[in-house]
CSV table of C-alpha atoms (C1' of nucleotides) in Angstrom, one decimal:
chain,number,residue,atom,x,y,z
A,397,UNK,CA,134.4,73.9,110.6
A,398,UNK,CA,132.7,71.5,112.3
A,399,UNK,CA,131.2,68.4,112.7
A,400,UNK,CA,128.0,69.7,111.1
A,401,UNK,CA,130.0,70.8,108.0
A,402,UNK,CA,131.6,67.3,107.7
A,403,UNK,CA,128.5,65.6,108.7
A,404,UNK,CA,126.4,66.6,105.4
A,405,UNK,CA,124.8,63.2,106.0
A,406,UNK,CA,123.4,61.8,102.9
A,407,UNK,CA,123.4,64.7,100.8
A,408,UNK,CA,127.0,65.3,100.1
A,409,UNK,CA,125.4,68.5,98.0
A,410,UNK,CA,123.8,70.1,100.4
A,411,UNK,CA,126.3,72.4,102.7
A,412,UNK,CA,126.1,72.7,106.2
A,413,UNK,CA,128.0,75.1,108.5
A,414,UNK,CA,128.5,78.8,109.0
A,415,UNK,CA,127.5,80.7,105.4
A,416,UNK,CA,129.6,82.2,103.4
A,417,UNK,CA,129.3,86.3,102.2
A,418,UNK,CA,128.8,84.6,99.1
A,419,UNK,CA,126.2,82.7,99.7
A,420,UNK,CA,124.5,85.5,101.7
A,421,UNK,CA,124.8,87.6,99.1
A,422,UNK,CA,123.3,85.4,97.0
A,423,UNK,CA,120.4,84.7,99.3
A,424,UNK,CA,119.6,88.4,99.7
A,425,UNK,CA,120.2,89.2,95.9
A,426,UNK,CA,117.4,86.5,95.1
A,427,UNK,CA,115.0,87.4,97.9
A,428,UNK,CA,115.4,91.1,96.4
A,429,UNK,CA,114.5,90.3,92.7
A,430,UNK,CA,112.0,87.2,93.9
A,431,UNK,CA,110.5,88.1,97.5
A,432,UNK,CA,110.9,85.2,99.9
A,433,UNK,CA,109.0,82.0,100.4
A,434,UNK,CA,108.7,78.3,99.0
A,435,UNK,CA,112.3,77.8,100.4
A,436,UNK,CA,113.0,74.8,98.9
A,437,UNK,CA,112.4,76.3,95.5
A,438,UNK,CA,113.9,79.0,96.5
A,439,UNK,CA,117.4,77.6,97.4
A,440,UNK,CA,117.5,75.8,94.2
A,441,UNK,CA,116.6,78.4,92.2
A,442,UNK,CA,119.4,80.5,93.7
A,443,UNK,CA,121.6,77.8,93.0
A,444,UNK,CA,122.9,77.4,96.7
A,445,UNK,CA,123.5,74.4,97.9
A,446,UNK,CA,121.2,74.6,100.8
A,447,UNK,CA,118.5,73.4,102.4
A,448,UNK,CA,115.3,75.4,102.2
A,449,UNK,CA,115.0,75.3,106.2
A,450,UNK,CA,118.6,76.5,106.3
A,451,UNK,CA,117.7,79.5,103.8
A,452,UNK,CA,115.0,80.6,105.6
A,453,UNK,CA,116.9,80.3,109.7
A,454,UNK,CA,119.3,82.3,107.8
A,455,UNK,CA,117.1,84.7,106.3
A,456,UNK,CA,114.9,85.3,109.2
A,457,UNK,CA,117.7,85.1,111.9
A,458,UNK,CA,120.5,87.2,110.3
A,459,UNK,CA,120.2,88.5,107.0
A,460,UNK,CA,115.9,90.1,107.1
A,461,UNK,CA,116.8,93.7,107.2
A,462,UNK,CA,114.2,94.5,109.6
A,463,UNK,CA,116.3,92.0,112.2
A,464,UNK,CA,118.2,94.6,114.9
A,465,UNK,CA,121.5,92.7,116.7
A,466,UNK,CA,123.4,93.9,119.8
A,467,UNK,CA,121.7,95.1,122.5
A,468,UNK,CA,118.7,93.8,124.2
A,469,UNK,CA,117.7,96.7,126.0
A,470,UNK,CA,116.9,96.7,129.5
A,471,UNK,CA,112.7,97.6,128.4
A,472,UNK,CA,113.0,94.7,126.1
A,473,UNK,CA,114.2,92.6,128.9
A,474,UNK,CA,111.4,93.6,131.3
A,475,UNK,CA,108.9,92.3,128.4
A,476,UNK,CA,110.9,89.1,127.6
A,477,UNK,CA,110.5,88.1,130.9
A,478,UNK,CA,106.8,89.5,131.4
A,479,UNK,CA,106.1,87.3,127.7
A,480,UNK,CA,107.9,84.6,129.2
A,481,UNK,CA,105.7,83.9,132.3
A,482,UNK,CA,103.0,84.6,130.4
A,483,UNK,CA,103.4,81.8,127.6
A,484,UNK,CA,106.6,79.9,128.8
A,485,UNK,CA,108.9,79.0,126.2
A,486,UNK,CA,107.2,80.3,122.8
A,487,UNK,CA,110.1,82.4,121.8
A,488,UNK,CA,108.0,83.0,118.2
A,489,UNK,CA,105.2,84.4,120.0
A,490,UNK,CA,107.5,86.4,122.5
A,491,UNK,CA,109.4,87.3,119.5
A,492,UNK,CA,106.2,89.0,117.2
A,493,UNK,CA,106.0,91.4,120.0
A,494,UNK,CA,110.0,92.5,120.3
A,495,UNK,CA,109.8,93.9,116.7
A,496,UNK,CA,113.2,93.2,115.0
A,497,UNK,CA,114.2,90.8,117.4
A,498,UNK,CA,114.2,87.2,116.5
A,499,UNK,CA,113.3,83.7,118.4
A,500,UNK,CA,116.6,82.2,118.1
A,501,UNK,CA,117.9,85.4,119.4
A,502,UNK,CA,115.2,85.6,122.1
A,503,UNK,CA,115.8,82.3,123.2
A,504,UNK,CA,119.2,82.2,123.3
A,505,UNK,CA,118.8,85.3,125.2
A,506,UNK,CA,116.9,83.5,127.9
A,507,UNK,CA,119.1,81.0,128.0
A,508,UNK,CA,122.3,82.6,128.2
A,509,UNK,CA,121.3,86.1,130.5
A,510,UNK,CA,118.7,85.2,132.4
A,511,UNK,CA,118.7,81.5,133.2
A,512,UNK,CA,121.9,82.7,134.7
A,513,UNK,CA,120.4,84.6,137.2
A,514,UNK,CA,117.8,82.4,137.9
A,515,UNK,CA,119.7,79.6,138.7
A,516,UNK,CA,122.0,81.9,140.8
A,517,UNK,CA,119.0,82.4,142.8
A,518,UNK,CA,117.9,79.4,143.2
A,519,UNK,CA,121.3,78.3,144.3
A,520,UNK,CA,121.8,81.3,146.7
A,521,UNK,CA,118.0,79.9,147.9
A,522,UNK,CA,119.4,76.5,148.5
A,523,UNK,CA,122.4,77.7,150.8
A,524,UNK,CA,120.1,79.7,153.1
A,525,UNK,CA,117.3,77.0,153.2
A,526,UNK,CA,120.0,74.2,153.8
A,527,UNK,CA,124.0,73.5,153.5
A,528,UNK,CA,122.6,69.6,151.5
A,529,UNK,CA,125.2,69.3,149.3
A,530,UNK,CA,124.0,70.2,145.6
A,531,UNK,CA,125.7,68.6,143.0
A,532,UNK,CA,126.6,69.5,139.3
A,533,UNK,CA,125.5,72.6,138.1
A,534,UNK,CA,128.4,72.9,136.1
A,535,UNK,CA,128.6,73.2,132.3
A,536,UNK,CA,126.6,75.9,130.3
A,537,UNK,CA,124.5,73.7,128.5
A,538,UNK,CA,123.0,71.8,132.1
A,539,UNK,CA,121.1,75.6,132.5
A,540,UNK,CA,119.4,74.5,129.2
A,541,UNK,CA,117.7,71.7,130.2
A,542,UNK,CA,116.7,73.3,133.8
A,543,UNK,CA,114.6,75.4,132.0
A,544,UNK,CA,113.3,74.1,129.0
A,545,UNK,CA,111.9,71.2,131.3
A,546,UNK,CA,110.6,73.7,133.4
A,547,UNK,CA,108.6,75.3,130.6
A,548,UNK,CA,107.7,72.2,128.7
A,549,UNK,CA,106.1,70.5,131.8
A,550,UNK,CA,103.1,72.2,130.6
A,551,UNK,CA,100.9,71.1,127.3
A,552,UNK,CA,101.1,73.8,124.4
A,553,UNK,CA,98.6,76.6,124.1
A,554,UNK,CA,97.7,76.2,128.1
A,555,UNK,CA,98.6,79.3,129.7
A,556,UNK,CA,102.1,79.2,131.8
A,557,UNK,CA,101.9,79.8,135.4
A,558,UNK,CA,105.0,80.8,135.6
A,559,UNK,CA,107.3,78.2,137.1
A,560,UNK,CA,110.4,79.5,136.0
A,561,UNK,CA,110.4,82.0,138.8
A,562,UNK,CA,109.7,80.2,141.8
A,563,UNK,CA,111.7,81.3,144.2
A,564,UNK,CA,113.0,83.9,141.8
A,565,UNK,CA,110.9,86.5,141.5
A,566,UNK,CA,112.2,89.3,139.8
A,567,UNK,CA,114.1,90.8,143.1
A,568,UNK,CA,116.1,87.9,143.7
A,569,UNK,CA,117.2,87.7,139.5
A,570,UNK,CA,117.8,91.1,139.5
A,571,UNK,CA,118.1,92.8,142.9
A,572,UNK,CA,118.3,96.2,143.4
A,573,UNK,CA,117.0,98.1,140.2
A,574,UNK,CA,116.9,96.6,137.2
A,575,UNK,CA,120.3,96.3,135.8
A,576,UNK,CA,121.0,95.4,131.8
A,577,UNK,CA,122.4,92.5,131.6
A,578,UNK,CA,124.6,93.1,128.4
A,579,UNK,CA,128.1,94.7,128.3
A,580,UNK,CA,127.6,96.8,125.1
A,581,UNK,CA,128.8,95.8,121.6
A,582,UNK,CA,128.9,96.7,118.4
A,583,UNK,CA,125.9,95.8,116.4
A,584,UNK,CA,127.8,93.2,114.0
A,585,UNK,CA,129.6,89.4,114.4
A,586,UNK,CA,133.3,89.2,114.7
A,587,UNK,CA,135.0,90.7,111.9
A,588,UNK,CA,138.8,89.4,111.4
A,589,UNK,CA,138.6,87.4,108.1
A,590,UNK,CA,136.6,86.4,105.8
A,591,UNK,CA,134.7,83.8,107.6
A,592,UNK,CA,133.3,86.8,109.4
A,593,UNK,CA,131.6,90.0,108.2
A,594,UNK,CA,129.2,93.0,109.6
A,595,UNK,CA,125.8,92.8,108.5
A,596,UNK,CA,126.8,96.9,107.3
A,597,UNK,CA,129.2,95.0,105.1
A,598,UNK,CA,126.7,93.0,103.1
A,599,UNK,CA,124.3,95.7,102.8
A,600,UNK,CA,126.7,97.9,101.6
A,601,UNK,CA,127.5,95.5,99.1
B,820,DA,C1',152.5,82.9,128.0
B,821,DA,C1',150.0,78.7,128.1
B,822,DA,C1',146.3,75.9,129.7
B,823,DT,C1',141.8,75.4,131.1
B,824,DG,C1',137.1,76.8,131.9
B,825,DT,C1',133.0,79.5,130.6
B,826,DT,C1',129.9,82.1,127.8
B,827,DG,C1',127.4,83.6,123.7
B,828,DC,C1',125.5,82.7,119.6
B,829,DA,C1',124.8,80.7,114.8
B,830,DA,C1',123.1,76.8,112.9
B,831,DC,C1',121.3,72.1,112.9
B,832,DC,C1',117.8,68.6,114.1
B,833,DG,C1',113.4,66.5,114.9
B,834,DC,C1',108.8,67.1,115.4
B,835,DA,C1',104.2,68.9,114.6
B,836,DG,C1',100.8,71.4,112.0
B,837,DC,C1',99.1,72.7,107.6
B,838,DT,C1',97.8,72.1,102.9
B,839,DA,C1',97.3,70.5,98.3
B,840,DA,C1',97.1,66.5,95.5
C,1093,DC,C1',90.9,59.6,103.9
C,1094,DT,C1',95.8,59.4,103.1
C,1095,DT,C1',100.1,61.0,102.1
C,1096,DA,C1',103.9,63.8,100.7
C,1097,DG,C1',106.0,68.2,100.9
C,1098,DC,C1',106.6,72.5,103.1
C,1099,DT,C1',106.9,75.6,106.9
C,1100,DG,C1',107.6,77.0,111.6
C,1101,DC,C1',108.9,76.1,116.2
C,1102,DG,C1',111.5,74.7,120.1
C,1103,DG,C1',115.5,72.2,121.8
C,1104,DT,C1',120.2,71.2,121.3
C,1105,DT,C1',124.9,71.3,119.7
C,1106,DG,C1',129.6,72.9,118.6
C,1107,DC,C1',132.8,76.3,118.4
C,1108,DA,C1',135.0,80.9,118.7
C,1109,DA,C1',135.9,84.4,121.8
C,1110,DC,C1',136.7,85.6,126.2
C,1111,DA,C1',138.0,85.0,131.2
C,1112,DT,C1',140.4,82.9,134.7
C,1113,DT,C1',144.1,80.3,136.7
DNA sequence: AAATGTTGCAACCGCAGCTAA
DNA sequence: CTTAGCTGCGGTTGCAACATT
């Protein structure tokens, strides 16, 4: 598919890329008869040809049936952000107390929904404050580095005061009541061929 | 209808911490 | 003490899907 794929670097055994419903199936058919753990092993054993780090993101981030998709719900929002300006950007801790939610999803979920907002505030901030000319916020991943820097400035395992939301406390990101964020969808990937499948599919499987 | 821009998300990478040898 | 291997984390990337022009 993509670079990634072709780019299997030194290994030309080890795959990269979007996994197969094989190789899911596979994953979860060994975690079933063997429990988790010692990924390396693991992905050997199971005869995919996969990193151990790539079994596990998988694992943990899609396949773990404890793992809910779709909807963030407007309650779990509320805590993400609470979480977030308590301990910055430590999606894994935000993450163990959203239970079935993961990091990756957590983050991306920061990144995507509500970095939005924030920069909108701070933009709509700017215009009233002063007409300077602001360059460049233009391509999705820009938003990234806003607010990773923002919550990196700060050494690990200090507490997080909470930067993010200067000038964006939680009126301007969400004004009137709090609204979801999320158009609703249906709790599984795209589905059109076989690159895609619902998680219902593999467990029915 | 086609081209272009934007968004959401799965997956990869690099680094740090831990542990056993 | 050192080192190698493993795990977990946070940041980043690339692409499909969707929206807009």
């Amino acid at each position: 598919m993509d670079k990634r794929q072709c780019n299997s670097s030194q290994d030309p055994e080890v795959r990269k890329g979007p996994w197969t419903m094989e190789e899911d199936l596979i994953l979860i058919n060994y975690i079933a008869n063997h429990g988790e753990g010692v990924w390396n092993s693991l992905a050997k054993s199971a005869g995919l040809k996969r990193t151990g780090k790539s079994c596990r993101l998988r694992w943990l981030n899609y396949l773990h049936p404890d793992v809910r998709r779709g909807n963030i719900t407007p309650e779990e929002q509320l805590l993400i952000m609470e979480l977030h300006a308590k301990w910055g950007n430590r999606w894994s801790k935000i993450a163990k107390h959203l239970p079935g939610r993961t990091d990756n999803e957590i983050k991306n979920f920061w990144r995507t929904r509500i970095q939005k907002h924030i920069k909108q505030a701070e933009n709509f901030q700017q215009q009233c404050t002063s007409d300077k000319t602001n360059d460049n916020n233009h391509n999705h991943h820009s938003t990234s580095q806003m607010s990773t820097n923002m919550a990196h400035h700060e050494p690990m395992g200090t507490t997080y005061s909470s930067p993010s939301y200067q000038g964006a406390t939680m009126d301007p990101i969400f004004p009137t009541q709090f609204t979801p964020l999320i158009p609703d969808q249906p709790t599984c990937c795209p589905t059109n061929d076989n690159t895609y499948w619902s998680m219902e599919d593999i467990w029915t499987i």
